[in-house]
mmCIF file of C-alpha atoms and ligand atoms in Angstrom:
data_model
loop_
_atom_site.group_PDB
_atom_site.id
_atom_site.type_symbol
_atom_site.label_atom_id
_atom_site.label_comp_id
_atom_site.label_asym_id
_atom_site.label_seq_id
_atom_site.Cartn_x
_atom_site.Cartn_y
_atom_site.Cartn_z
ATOM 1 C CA UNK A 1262 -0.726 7.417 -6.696
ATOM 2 C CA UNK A 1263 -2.184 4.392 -7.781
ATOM 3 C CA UNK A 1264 -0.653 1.631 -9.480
ATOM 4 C CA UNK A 1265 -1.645 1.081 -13.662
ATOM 5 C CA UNK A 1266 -0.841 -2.627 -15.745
ATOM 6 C CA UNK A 1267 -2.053 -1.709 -19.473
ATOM 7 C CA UNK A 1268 -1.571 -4.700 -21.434
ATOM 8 C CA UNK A 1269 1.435 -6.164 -20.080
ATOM 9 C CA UNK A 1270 2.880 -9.234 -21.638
ATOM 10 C CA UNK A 1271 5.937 -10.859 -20.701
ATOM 11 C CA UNK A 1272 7.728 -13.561 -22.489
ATOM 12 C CA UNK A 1273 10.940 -15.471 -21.219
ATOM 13 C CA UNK A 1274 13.519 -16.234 -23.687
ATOM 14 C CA UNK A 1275 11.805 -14.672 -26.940
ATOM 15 C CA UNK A 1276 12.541 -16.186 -30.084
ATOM 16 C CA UNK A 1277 13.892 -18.963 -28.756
ATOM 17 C CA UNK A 1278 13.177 -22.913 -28.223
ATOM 18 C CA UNK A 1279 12.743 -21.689 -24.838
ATOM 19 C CA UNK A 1280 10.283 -18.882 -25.317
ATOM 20 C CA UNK A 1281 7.242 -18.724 -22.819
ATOM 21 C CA UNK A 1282 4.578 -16.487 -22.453
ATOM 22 C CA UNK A 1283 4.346 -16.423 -18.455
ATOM 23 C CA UNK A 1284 2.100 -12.789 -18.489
ATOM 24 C CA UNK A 1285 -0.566 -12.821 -21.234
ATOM 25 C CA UNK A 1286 -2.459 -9.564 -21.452
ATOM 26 C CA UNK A 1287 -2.468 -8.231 -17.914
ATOM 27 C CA UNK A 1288 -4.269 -5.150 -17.196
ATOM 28 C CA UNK A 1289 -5.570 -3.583 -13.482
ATOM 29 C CA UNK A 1290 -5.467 -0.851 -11.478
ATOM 30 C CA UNK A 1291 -4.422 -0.856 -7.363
ATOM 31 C CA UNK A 1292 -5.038 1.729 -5.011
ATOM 32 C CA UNK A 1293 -2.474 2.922 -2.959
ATOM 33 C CA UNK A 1294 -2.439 2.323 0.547
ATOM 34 C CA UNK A 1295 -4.223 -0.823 0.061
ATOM 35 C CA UNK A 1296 -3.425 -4.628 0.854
ATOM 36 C CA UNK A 1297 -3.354 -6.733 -2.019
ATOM 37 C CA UNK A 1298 -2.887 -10.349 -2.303
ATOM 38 C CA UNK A 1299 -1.838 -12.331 -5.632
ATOM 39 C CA UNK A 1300 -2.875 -16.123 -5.595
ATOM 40 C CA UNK A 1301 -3.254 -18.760 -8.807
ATOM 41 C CA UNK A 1302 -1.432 -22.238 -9.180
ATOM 42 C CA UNK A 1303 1.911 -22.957 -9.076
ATOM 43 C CA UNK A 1304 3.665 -21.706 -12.616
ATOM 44 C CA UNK A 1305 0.544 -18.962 -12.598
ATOM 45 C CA UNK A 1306 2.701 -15.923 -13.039
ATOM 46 C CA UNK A 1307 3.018 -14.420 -9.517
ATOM 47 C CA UNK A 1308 6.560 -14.221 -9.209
ATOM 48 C CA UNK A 1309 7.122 -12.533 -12.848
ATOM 49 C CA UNK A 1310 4.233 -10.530 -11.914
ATOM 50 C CA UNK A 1311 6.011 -9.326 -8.721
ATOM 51 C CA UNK A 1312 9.231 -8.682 -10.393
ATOM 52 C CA UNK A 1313 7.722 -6.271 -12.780
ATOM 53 C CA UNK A 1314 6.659 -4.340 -9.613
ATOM 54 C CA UNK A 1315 10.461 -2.451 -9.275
ATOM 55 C CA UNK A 1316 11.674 -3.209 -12.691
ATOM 56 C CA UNK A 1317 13.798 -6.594 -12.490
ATOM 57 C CA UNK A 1318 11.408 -7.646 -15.696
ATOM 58 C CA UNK A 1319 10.232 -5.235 -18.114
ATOM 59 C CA UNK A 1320 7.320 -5.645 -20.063
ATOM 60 C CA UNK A 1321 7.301 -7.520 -23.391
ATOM 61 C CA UNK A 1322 4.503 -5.389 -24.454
ATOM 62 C CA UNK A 1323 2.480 -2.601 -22.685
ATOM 63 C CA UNK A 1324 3.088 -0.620 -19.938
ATOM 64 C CA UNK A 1325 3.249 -0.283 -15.939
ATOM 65 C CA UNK A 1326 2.481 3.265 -14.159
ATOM 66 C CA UNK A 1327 4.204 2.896 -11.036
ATOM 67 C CA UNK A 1328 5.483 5.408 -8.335
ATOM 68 C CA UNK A 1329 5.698 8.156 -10.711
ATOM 69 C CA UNK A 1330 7.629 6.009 -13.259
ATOM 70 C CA UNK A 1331 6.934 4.509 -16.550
ATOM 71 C CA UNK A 1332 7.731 1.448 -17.806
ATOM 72 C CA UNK A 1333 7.968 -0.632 -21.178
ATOM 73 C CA UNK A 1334 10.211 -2.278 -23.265
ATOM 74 C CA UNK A 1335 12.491 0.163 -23.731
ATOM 75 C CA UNK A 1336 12.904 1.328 -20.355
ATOM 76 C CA UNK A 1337 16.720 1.542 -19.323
ATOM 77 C CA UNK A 1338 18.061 -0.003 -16.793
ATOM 78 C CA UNK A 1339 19.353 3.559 -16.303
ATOM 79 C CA UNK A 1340 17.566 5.858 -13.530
ATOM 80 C CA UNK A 1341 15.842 3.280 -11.712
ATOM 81 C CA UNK A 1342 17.533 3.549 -8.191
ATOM 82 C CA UNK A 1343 14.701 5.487 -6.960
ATOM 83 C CA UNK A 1344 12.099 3.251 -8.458
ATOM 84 C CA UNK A 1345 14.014 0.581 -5.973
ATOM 85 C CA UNK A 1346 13.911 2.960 -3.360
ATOM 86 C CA UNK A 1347 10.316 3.553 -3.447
ATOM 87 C CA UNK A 1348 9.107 -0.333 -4.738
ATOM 88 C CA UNK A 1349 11.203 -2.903 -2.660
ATOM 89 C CA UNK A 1350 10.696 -6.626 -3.142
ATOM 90 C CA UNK A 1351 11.262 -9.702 -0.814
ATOM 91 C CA UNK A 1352 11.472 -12.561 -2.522
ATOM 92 C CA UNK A 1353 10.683 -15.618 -1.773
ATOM 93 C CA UNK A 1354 13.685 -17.278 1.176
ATOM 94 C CA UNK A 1355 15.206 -14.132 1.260
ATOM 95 C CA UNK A 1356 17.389 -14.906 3.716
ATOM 96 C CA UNK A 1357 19.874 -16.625 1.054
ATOM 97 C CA UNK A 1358 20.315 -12.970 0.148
ATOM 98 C CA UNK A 1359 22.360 -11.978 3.564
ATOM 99 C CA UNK A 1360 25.846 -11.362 3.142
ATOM 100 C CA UNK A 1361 27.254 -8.955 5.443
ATOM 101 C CA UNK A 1362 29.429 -9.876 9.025
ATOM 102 C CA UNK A 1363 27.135 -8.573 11.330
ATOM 103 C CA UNK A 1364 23.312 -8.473 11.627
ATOM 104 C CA UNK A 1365 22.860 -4.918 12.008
ATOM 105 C CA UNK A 1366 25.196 -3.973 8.938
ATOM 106 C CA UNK A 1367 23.021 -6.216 6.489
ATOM 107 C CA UNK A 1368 20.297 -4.038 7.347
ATOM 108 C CA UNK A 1369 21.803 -0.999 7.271
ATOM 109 C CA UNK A 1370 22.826 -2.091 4.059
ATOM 110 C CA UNK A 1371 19.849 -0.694 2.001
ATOM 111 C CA UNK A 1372 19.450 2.565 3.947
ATOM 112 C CA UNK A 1373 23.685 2.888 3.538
ATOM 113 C CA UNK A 1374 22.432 2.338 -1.081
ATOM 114 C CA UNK A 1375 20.226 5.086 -0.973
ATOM 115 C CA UNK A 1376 22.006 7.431 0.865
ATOM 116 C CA UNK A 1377 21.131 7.705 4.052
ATOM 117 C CA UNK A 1378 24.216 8.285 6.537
ATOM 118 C CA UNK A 1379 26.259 5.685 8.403
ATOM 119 C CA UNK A 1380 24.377 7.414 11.842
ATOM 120 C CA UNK A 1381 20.730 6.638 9.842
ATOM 121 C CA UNK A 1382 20.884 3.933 8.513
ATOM 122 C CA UNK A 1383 22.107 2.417 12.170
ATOM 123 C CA UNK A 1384 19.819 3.803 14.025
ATOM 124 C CA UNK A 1385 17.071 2.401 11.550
ATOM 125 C CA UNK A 1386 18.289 -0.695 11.458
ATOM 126 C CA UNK A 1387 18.255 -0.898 15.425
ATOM 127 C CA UNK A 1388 14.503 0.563 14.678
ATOM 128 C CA UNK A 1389 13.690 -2.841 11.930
ATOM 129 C CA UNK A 1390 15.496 -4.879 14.224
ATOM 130 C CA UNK A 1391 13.411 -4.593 17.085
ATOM 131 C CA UNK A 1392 9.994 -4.015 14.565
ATOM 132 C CA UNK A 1393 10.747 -7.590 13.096
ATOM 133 C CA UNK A 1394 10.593 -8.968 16.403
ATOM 134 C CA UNK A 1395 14.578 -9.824 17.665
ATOM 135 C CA UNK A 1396 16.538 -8.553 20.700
ATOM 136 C CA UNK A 1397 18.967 -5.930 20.194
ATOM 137 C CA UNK A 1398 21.698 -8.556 21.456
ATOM 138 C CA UNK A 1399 21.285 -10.191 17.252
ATOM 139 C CA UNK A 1400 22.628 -7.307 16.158
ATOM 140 C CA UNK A 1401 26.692 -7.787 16.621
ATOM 141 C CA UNK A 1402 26.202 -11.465 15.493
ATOM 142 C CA UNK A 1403 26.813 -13.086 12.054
ATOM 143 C CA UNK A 1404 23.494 -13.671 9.805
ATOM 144 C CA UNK A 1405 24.784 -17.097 9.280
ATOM 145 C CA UNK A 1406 24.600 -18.129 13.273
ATOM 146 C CA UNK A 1407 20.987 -17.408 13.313
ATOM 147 C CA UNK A 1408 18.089 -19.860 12.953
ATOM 148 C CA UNK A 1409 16.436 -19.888 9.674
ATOM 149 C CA UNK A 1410 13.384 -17.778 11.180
ATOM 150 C CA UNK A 1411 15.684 -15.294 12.333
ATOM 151 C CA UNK A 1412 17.590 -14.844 9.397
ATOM 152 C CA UNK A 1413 13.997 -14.434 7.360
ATOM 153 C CA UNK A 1414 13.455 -11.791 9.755
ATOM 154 C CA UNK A 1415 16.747 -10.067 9.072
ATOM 155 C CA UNK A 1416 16.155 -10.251 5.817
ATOM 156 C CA UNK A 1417 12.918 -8.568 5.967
ATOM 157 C CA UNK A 1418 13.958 -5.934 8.060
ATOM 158 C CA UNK A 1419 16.453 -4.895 5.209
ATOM 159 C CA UNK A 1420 14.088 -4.348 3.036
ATOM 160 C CA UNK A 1421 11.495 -2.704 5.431
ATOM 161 C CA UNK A 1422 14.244 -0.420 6.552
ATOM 162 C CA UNK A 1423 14.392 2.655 3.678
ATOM 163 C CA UNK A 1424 10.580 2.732 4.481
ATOM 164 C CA UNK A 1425 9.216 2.018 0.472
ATOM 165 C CA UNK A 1426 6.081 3.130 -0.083
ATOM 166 C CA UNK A 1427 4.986 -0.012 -2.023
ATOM 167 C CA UNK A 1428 6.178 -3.427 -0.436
ATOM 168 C CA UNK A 1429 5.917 -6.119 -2.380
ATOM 169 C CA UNK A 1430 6.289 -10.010 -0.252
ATOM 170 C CA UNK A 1431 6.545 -13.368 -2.788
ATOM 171 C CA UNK A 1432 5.010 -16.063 -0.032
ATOM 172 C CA UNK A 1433 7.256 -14.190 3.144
ATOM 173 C CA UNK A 1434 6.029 -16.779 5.654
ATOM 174 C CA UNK A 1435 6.672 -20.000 3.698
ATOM 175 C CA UNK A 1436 8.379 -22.009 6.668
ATOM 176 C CA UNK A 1437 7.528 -20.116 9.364
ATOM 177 C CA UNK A 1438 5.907 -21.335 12.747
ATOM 178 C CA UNK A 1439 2.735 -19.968 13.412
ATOM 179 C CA UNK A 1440 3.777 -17.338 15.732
ATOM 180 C CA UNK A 1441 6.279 -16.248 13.808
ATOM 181 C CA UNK A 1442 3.955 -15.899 10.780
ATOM 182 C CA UNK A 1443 0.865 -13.818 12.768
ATOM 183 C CA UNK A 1444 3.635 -11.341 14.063
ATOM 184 C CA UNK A 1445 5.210 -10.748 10.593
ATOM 185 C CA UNK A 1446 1.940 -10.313 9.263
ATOM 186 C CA UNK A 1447 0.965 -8.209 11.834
ATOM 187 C CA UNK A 1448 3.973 -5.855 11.157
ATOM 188 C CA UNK A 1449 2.971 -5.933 7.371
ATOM 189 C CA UNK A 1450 -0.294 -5.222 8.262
ATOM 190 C CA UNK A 1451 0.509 -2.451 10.621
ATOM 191 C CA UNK A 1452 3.214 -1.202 7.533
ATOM 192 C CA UNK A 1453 0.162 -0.791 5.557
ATOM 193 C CA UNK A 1454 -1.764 1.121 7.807
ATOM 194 C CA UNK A 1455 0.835 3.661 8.387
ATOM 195 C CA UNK A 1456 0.238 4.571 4.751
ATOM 196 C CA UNK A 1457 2.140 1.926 2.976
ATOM 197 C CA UNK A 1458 0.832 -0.098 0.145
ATOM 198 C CA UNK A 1459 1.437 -3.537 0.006
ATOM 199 C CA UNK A 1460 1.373 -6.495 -1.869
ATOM 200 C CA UNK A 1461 2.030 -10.425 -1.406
ATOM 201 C CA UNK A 1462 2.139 -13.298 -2.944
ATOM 202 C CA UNK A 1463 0.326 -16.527 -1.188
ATOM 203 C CA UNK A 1464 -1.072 -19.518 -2.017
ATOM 204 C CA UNK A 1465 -2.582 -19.311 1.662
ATOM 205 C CA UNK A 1466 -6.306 -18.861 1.325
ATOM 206 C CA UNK A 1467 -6.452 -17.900 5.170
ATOM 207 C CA UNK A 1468 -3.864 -14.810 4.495
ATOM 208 C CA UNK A 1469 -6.053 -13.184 2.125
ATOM 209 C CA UNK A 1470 -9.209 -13.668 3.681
ATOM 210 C CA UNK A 1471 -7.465 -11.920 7.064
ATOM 211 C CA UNK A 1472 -5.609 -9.309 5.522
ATOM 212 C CA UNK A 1473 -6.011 -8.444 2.137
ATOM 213 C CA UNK A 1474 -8.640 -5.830 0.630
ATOM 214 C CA UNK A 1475 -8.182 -6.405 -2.704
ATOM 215 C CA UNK A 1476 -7.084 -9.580 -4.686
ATOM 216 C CA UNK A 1477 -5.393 -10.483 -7.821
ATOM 217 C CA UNK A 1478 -6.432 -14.296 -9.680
ATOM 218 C CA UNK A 1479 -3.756 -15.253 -11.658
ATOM 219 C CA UNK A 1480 -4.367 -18.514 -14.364
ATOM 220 C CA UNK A 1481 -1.869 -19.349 -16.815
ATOM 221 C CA UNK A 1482 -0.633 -15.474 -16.923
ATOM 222 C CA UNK A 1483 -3.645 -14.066 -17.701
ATOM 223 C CA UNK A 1484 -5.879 -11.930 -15.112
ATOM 224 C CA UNK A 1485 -8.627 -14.421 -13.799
ATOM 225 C CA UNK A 1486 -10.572 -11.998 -11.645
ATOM 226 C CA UNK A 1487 -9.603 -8.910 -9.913
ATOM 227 C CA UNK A 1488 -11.916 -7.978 -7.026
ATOM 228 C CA UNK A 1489 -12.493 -8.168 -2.829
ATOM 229 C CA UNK A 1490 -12.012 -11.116 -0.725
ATOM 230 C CA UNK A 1491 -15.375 -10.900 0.452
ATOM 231 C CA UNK A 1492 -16.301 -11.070 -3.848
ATOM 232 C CA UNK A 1493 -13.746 -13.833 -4.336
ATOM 233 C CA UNK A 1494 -14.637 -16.092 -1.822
ATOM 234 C CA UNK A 1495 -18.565 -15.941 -2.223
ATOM 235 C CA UNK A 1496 -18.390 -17.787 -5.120
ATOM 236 C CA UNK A 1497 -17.950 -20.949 -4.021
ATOM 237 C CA UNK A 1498 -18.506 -22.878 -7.566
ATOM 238 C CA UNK A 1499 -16.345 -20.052 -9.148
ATOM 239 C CA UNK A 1500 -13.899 -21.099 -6.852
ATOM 240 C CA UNK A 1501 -13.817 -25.269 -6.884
ATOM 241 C CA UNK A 1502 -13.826 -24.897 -10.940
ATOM 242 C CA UNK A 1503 -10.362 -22.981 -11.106
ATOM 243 C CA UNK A 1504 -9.153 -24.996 -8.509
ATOM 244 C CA UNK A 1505 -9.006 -22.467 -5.704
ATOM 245 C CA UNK A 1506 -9.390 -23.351 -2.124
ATOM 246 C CA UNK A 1507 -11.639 -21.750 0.743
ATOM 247 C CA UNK A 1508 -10.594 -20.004 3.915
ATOM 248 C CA UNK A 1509 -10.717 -22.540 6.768
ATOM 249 C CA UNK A 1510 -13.754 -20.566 8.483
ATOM 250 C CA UNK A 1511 -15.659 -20.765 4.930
ATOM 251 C CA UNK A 1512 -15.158 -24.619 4.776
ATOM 252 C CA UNK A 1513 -15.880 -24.464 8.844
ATOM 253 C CA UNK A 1514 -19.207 -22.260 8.048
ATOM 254 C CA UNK A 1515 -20.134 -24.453 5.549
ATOM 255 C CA UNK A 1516 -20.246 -27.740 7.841
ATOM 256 C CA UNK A 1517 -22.526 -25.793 10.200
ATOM 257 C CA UNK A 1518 -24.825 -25.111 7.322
ATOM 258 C CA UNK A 1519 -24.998 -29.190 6.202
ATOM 259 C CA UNK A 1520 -25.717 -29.951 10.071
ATOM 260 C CA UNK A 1521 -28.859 -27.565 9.806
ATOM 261 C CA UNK A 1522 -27.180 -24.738 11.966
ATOM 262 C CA UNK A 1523 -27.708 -21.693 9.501
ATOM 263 C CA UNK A 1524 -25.034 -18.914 9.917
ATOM 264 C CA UNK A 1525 -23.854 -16.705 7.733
ATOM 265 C CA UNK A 1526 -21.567 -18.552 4.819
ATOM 266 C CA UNK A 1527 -19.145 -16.239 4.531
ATOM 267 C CA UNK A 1528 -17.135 -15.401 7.280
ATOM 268 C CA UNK A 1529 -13.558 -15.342 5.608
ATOM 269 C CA UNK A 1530 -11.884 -15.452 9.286
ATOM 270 C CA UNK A 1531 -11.945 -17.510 12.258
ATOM 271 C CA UNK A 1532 -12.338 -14.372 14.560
ATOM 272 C CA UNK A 1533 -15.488 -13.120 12.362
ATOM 273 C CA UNK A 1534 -16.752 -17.072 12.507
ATOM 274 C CA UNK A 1535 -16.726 -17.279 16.323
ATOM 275 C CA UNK A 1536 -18.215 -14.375 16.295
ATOM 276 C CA UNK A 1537 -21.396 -15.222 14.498
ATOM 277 C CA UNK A 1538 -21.646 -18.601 16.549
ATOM 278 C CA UNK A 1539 -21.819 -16.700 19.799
ATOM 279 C CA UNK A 1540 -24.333 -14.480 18.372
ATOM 280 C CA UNK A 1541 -26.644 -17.148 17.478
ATOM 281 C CA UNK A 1542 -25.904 -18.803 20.752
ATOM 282 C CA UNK A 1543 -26.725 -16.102 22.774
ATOM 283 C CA UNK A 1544 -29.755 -15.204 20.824
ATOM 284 C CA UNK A 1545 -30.968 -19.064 21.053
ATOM 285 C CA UNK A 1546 -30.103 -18.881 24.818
ATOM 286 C CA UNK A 1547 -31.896 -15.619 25.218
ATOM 287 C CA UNK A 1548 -35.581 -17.270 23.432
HETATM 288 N N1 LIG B 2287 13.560 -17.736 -15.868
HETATM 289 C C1 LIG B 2287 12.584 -18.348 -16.531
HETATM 290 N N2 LIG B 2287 12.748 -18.782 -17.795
HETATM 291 C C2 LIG B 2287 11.752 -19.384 -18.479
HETATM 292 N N3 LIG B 2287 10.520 -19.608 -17.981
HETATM 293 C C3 LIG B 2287 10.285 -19.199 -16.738
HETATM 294 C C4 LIG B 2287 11.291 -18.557 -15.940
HETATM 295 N N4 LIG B 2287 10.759 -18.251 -14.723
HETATM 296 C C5 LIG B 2287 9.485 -18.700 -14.766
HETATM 297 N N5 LIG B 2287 9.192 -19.267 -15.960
HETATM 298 C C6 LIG B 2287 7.899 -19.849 -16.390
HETATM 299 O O1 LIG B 2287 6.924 -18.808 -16.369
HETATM 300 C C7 LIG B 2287 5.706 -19.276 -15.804
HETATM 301 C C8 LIG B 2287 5.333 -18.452 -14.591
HETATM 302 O O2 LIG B 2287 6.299 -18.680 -13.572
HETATM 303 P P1 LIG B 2287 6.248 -17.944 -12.162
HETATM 304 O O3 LIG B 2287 7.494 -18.285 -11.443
HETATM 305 O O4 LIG B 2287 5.931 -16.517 -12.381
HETATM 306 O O5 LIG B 2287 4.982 -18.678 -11.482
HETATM 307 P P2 LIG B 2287 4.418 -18.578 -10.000
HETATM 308 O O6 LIG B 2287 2.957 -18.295 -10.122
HETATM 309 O O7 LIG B 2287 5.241 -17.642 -9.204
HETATM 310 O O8 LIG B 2287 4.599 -20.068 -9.461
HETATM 311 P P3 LIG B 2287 4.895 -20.595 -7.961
HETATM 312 O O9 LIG B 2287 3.582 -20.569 -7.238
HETATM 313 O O10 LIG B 2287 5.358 -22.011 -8.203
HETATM 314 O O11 LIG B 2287 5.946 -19.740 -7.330
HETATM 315 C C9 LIG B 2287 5.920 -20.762 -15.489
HETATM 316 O O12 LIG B 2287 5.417 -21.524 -16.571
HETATM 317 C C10 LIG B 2287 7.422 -20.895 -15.404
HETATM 318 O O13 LIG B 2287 7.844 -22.168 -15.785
HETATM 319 MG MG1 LIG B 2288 6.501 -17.894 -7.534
#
């Protein structure tokens, strides 16, 4: 089932000094199963966005179709346990969410909410634990002992543990090393391809090109463009005018190209640039 914005608006503090439009007319469709990435400028609308994914906002105006649910303005805050079941969000340093006295009962935690028994919800949180990358030997430890890496991981493997269909990430890696990055994305890729849809939040240009299929453009809460990485990052004036930066392999490509070495221009990753340089190596080699 895919997922339907109609019109959404959202407006913080209405009819107040305060009041702020932060979602201005949003409307798009995703398809399920796919990998989509937000991105726009800092105060954009991403994280309201996100939080209208599972129903923490609620429109202003308009309406979200969304794992079989409906919501608007007027829907309760009644009934939406399985909405939560089926649309989890991580926000952004999630870890400052732990809680529990033990590793492995913070995950079990969400399993434990939507009813899964004390014998499930252990054994999947032994299953997150090792998914997210940490040694069985974390779990009879406190959260609070762990390195801030570890406890993001944690954190992430509460979430991941009911299994939503539709898991939604607001910038997951922010502070990460690089190793610990490439494996969570790996697992969020892998989440996806299992039949999961999910969606994240980045400003990292690099994480869209290498794992997204589909991409969001948010500009002062309105919908700047809604199309492919390979569309969104052909456009090269499109993109320097809103401000927008490049994959690393695009800016990379495009050196080549000053220097006279013609390749193709957009290669979005590193893996897909290298690549098309040994290519045209071995084809220079070969004449
Ligand atoms: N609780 C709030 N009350 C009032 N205004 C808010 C609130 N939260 C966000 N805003 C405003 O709404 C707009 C969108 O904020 P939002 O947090 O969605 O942006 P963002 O794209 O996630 O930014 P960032 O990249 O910095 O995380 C901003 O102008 C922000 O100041
Ligand atoms: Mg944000």
């Amino acid at each position: 089932m895919s997922i339907k914005f109609e019109k959404v608006d959202y407006i913080y503090s209405p009819k107040t000094p305060f009041e702020k439009k932060a979602l201005n007319n949003i409307s798009f469709e995703l398809k399920e199963h796919s990998f989509v990435a937000i991105i726009g400028h800092t105060g954009s609308g991403k994280s309201t966005l996100m939080q209208h994914f599972n129903a923490l906002l609620k429109p202003s105006a308009g309406q979200i179709k969304i794992a079989g649910f409906t919501l608007n303005a007027q829907t309760s805050n009644k009934n939406l346990k399985r909405l939560r079941e089926k649309v989890s969000l991580v926000f952004q340093f999630p870890e400052a969410q732990l809680f529990e006295s033990t590793v492995l009962k913070d995950i079990e935690y969400g399993p434990k909410n939507f009813g899964y028994s004390e014998v499930e919800a252990n054994e999947l949180a032994k299953k997150w634990l090792k998914k997210v990358g940490l040694p069985s030997s974390v779990g009879d430890r406190s959260p609070f002992d762990l390195s801030g890496g570890q406890m993001r991981r944690v954190a992430i493997a509460g979430v991941m543990a009911y299994e939503p269909d539709i898991l939604c990430l607001d910038e997951p890696a922010a502070g990460l090393d690089p190793q610990g990055k490439r494996e969570m994305f790996a697992l969020f890729k892998q989440y996806q391809k299992e039949g999961h849809t999910v969606i994240l939040v980045t400003h990292n240009m690099d994480d869209v090109a290498e794992y997204a299929d589909d991409v969001l453009v948010l500009e002062k809460g309105k919908l700047l463009k809604h199309a492919t990485p390979e569309d969104i990052f052909s456009d090269a004036q499109w993109l320097s005018e809103h401000h927008l930066a490049m994959p690393t392999a695009n800016l990379f490509a495009e050196k080549l190209v000053e220097n006279d070495l013609s390749i193709d221009v957009n290669p979005l990753t590193i893996d897909k640039l290298a690549n098309e340089i040994e290519e045209k190596l071995v084809k220079e080699n070969n004449e």
